[in-house]
Short mmCIF file of C-alpha atoms in Angstrom, two decimals:
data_model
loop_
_atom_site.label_atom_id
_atom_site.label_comp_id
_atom_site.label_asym_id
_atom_site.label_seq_id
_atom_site.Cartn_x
_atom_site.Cartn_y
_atom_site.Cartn_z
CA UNK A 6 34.51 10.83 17.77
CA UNK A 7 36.00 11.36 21.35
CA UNK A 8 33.44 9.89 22.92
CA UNK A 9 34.31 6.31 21.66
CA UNK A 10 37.99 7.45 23.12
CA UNK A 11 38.17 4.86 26.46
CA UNK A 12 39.80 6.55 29.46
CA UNK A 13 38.68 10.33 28.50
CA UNK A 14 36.58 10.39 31.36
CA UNK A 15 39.10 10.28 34.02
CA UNK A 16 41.09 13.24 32.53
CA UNK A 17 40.64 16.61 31.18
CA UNK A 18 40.61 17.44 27.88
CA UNK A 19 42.04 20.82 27.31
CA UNK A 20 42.89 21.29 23.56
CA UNK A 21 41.58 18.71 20.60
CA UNK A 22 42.66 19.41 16.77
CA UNK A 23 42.69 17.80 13.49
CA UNK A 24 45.89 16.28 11.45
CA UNK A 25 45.69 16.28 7.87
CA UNK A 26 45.33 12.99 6.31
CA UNK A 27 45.01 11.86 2.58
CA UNK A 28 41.00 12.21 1.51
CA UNK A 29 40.77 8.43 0.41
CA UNK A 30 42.54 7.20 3.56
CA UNK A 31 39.59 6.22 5.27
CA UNK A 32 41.26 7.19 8.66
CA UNK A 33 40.30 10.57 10.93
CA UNK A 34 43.38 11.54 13.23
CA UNK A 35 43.29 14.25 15.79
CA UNK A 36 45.60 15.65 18.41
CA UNK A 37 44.60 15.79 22.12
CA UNK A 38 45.99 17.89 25.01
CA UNK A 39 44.73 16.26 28.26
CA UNK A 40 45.26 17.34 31.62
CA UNK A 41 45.35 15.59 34.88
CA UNK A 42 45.89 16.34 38.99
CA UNK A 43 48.41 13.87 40.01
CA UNK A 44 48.98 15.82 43.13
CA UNK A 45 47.78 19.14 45.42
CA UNK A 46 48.77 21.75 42.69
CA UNK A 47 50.41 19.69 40.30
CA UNK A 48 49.68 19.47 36.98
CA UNK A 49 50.27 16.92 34.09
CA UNK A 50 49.87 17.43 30.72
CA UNK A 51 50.22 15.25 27.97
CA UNK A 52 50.06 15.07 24.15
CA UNK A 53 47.57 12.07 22.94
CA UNK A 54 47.59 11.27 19.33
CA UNK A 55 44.33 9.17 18.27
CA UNK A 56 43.31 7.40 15.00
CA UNK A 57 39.95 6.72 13.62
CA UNK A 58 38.86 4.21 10.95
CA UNK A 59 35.85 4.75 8.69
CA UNK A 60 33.95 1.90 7.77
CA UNK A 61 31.03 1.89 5.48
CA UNK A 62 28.20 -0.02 6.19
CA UNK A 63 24.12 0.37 5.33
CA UNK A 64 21.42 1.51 7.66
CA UNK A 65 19.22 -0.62 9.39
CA UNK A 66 16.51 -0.49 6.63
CA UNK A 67 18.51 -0.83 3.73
CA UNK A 68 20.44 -3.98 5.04
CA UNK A 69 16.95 -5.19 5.42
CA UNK A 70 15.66 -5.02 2.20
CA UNK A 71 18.69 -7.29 0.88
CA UNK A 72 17.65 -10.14 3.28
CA UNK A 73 15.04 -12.67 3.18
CA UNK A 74 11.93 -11.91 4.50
CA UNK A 75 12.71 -8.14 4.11
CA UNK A 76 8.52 -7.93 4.13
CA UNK A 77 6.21 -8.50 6.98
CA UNK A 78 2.99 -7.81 5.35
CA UNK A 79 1.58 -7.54 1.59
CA UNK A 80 -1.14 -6.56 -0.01
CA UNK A 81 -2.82 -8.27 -2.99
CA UNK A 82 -5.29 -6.56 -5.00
CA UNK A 83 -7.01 -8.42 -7.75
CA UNK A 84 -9.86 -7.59 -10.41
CA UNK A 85 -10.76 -10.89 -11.98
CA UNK A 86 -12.28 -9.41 -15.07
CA UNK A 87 -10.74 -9.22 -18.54
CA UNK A 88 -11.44 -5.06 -18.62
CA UNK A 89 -10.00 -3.23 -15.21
CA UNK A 90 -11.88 0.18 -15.34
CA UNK A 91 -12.07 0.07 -12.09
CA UNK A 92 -8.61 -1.07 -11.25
CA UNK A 93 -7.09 1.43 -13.29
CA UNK A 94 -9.03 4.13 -11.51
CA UNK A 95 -7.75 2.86 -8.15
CA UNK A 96 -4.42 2.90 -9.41
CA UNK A 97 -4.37 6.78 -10.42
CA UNK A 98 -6.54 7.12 -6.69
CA UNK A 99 -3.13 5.09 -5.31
CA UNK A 100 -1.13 7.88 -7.42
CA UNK A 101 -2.81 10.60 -6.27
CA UNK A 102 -2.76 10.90 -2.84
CA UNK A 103 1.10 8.73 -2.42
CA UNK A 104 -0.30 5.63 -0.56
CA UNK A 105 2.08 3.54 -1.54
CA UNK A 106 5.08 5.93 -0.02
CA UNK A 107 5.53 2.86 2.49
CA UNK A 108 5.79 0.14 0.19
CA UNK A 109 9.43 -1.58 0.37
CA UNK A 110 8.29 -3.81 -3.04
CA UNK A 111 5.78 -3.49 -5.96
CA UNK A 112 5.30 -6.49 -8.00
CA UNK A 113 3.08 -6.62 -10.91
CA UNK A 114 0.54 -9.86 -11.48
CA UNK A 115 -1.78 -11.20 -14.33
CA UNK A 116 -4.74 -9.82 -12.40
CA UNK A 117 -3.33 -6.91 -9.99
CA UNK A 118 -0.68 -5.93 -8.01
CA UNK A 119 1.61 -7.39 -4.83
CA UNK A 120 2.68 -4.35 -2.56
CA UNK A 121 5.08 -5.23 0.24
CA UNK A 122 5.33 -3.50 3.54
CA UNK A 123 7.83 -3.64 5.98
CA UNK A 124 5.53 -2.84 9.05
CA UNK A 125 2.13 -4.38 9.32
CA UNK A 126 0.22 -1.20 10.54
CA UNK A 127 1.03 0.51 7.06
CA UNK A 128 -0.20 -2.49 5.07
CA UNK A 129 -4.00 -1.94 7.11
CA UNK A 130 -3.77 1.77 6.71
CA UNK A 131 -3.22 0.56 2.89
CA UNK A 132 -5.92 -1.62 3.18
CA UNK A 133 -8.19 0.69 4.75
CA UNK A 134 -7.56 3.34 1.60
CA UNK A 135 -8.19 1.15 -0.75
CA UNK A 136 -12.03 0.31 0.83
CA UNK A 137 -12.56 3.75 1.31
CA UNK A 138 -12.11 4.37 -2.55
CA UNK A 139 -13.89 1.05 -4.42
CA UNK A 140 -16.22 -1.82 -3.15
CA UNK A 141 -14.02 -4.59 -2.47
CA UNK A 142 -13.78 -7.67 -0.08
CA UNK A 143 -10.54 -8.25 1.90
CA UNK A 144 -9.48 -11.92 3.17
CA UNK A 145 -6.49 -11.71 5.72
CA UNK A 146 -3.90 -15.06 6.47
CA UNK A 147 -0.67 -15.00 8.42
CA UNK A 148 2.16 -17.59 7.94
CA UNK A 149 4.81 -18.57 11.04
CA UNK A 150 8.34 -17.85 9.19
CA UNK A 151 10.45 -18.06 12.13
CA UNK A 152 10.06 -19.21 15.97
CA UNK A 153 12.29 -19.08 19.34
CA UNK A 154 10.42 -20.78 21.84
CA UNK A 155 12.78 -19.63 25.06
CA UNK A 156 12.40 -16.13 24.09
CA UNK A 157 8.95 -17.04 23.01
CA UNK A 158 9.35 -14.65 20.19
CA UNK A 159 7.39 -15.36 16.70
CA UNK A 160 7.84 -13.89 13.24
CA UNK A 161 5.16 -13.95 11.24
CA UNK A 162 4.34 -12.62 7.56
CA UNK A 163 0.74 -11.29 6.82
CA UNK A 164 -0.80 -11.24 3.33
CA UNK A 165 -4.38 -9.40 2.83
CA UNK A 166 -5.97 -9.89 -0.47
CA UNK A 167 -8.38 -7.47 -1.62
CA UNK A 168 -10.86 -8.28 -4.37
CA UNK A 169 -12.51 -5.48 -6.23
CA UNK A 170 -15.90 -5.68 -7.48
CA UNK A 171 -16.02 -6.99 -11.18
CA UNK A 172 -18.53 -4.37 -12.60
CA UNK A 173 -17.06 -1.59 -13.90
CA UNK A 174 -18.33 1.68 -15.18
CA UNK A 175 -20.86 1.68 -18.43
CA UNK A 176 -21.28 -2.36 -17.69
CA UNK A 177 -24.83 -3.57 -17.96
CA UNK A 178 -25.05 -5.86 -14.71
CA UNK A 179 -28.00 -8.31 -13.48
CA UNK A 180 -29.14 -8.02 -9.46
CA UNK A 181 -31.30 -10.58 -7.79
CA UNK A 182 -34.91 -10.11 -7.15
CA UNK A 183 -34.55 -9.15 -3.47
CA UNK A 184 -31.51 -6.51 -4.18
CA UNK A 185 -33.84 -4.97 -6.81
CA UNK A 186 -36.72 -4.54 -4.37
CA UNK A 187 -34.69 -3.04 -1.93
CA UNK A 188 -33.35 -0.05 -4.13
CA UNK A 189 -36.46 0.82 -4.91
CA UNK A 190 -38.10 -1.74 -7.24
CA UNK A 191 -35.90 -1.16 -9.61
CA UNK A 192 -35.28 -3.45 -12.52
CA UNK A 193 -33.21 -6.46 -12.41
CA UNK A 194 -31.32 -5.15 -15.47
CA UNK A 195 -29.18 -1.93 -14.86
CA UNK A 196 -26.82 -0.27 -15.79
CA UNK A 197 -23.22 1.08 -13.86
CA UNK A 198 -23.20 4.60 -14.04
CA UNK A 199 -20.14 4.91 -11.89
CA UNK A 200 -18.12 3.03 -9.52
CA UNK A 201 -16.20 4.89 -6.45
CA UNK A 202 -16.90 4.34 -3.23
CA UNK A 203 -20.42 3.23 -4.31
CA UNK A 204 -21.68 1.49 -7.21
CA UNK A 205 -23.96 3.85 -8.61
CA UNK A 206 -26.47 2.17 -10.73
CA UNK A 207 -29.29 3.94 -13.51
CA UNK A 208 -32.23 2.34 -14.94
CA UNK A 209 -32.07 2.96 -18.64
CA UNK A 210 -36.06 3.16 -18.97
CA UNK A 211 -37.01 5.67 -16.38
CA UNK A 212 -33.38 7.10 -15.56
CA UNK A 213 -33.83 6.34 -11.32
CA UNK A 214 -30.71 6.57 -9.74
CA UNK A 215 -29.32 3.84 -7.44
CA UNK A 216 -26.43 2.82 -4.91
CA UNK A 217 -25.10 -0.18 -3.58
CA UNK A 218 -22.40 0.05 -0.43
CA UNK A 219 -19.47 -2.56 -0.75
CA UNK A 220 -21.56 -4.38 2.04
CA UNK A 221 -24.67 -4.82 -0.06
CA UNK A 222 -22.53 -5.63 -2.82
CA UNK A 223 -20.59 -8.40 -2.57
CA UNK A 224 -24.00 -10.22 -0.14
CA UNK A 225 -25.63 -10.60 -3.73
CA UNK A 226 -22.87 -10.22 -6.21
CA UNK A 227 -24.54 -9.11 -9.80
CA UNK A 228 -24.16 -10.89 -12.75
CA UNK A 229 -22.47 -8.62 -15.52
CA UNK A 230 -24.48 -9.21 -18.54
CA UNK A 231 -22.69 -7.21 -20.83
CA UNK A 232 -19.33 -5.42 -20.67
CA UNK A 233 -18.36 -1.50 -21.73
CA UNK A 234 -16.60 -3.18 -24.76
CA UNK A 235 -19.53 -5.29 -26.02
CA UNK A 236 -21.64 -2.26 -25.76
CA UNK A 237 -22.66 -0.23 -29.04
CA UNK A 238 -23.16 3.63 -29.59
CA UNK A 239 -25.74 4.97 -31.37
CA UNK A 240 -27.38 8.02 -31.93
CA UNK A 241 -30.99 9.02 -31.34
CA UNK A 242 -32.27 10.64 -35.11
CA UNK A 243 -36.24 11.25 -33.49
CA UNK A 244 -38.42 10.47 -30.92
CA UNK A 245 -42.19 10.19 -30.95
CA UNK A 246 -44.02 10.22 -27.98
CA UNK A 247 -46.51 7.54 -27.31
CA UNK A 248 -49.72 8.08 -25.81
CA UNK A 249 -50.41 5.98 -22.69
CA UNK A 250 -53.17 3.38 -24.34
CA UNK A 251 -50.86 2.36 -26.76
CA UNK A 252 -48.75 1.46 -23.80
CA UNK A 253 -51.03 -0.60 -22.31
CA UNK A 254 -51.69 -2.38 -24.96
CA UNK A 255 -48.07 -3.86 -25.74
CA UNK A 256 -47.01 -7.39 -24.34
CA UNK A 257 -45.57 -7.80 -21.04
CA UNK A 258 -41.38 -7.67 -21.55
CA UNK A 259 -40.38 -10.96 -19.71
CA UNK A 260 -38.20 -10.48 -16.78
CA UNK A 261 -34.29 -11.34 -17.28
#
């Protein structure tokens, strides 16, 4: 407080104390003692009596956060399917390790969710978690929300929307010729055995494992064929084993 005292500089303070005031005053007195040389060996000392008045006021980021544009970047992430299996797995992911600690704003949508950020370099670090945990393909745009050319000074809001990949675990999905050559020669119908950071794909015939980066993903997005819901379970009674002629001998199963 006695540094916002003018004039304290140029004298010497030799004793400070409080005076009591009432608790919801809002006011902070205090009693100074300050000395000054007026001349060789001489001495003045004076009693100062100074008043303080507390004011209340929010910080910086709270005042913020009550204004418009309070947000310089978001983050939309969207799962255009009517099951999100995998959106609800990147939402305990989001849960889990406290990546949305620098959101200022969560808004929930039809298809995902809005987070708002008040610095841009969280909403890419954001961004950046979110393709390390499921395929997905990000699209960024900026809008100009405010301008001062003589300063030459620009405000701009940034919005990144993320797309996950519409298969989802236990879905029965359709690749392209080309993708199922290069895993393998697989067949064009498989089926998700998992979906992280990889699509992880099984061939219900022979059981061969597959996976698909985000890349390869979204160059030749599958068709899904058949969701998790639409499946049935059933349960194997016996199994017979075939001998390879017999094999041979059945028709060719069409391609899908």
């Amino acid at each position: 407080c006695l540094k916002r005292v003018r004039g304290l500089k140029r004298v010497r303070v030799a004793d400070a104390a409080w005076i009591w005031t009432e608790p919801h005053s809002m006011r902070l007195r205090t009693r100074l003692t300050i000395q000054k040389e007026v001349a060789p060996g001489a001495v003045l000392q004076q009693p100062l009596e100074c008043e303080f008045v507390i004011r209340n006021q929010q910080c910086a980021d709270c005042r913020q956060q009550f204004e418009n544009f309070a947000w310089t970047a978001s983050v939309q992430v969207r799962q255009r399917v009517p099951h999100k299996r995998t959106f609800f797995y990147l939402e305990q992911a989001i849960l889990k390790k406290n990546a949305q600690a620098a959101a200022v704003k969560i808004e929930q949508f039809r298809d995902g969710l809005d987070f708002f950020f008040r610095q841009r370099n969280d909403a890419v670090r954001f961004v950046q978690f979110l393709k390390d945990c499921v395929p997905c393909t990000v699209k960024e745009t900026k809008k100009l929300v405010s301008a001062d050319t003589h300063s030459n000074l620009f405000n701009h809001q940034y919005t990144s929307l993320v797309v996950l990949a519409a298969a989802c675990k236990d879905d029965v999905i359709v690749v392209d010729q080309r993708t199922a050559n290069r895993l393998g020669t697989l067949p064009r119908l498989l089926l998700v055995r998992s979906v992280n950071a990889v699509v992880r794909l099984v061939d219900s015939c022979s059981g061969r494992l597959a996976e698909v980066n985000s890349d390869a993903y979204f160059r030749a997005p599958p068709v899904v064929a058949l969701s998790a819901r639409q499946l049935e379970a059933f349960v194997v009674l016996d199994c017979e084993r075939v001998a390879d002629d017999a094999i041979a001998a059945l028709p060719p199963t069409p391609a899908p």
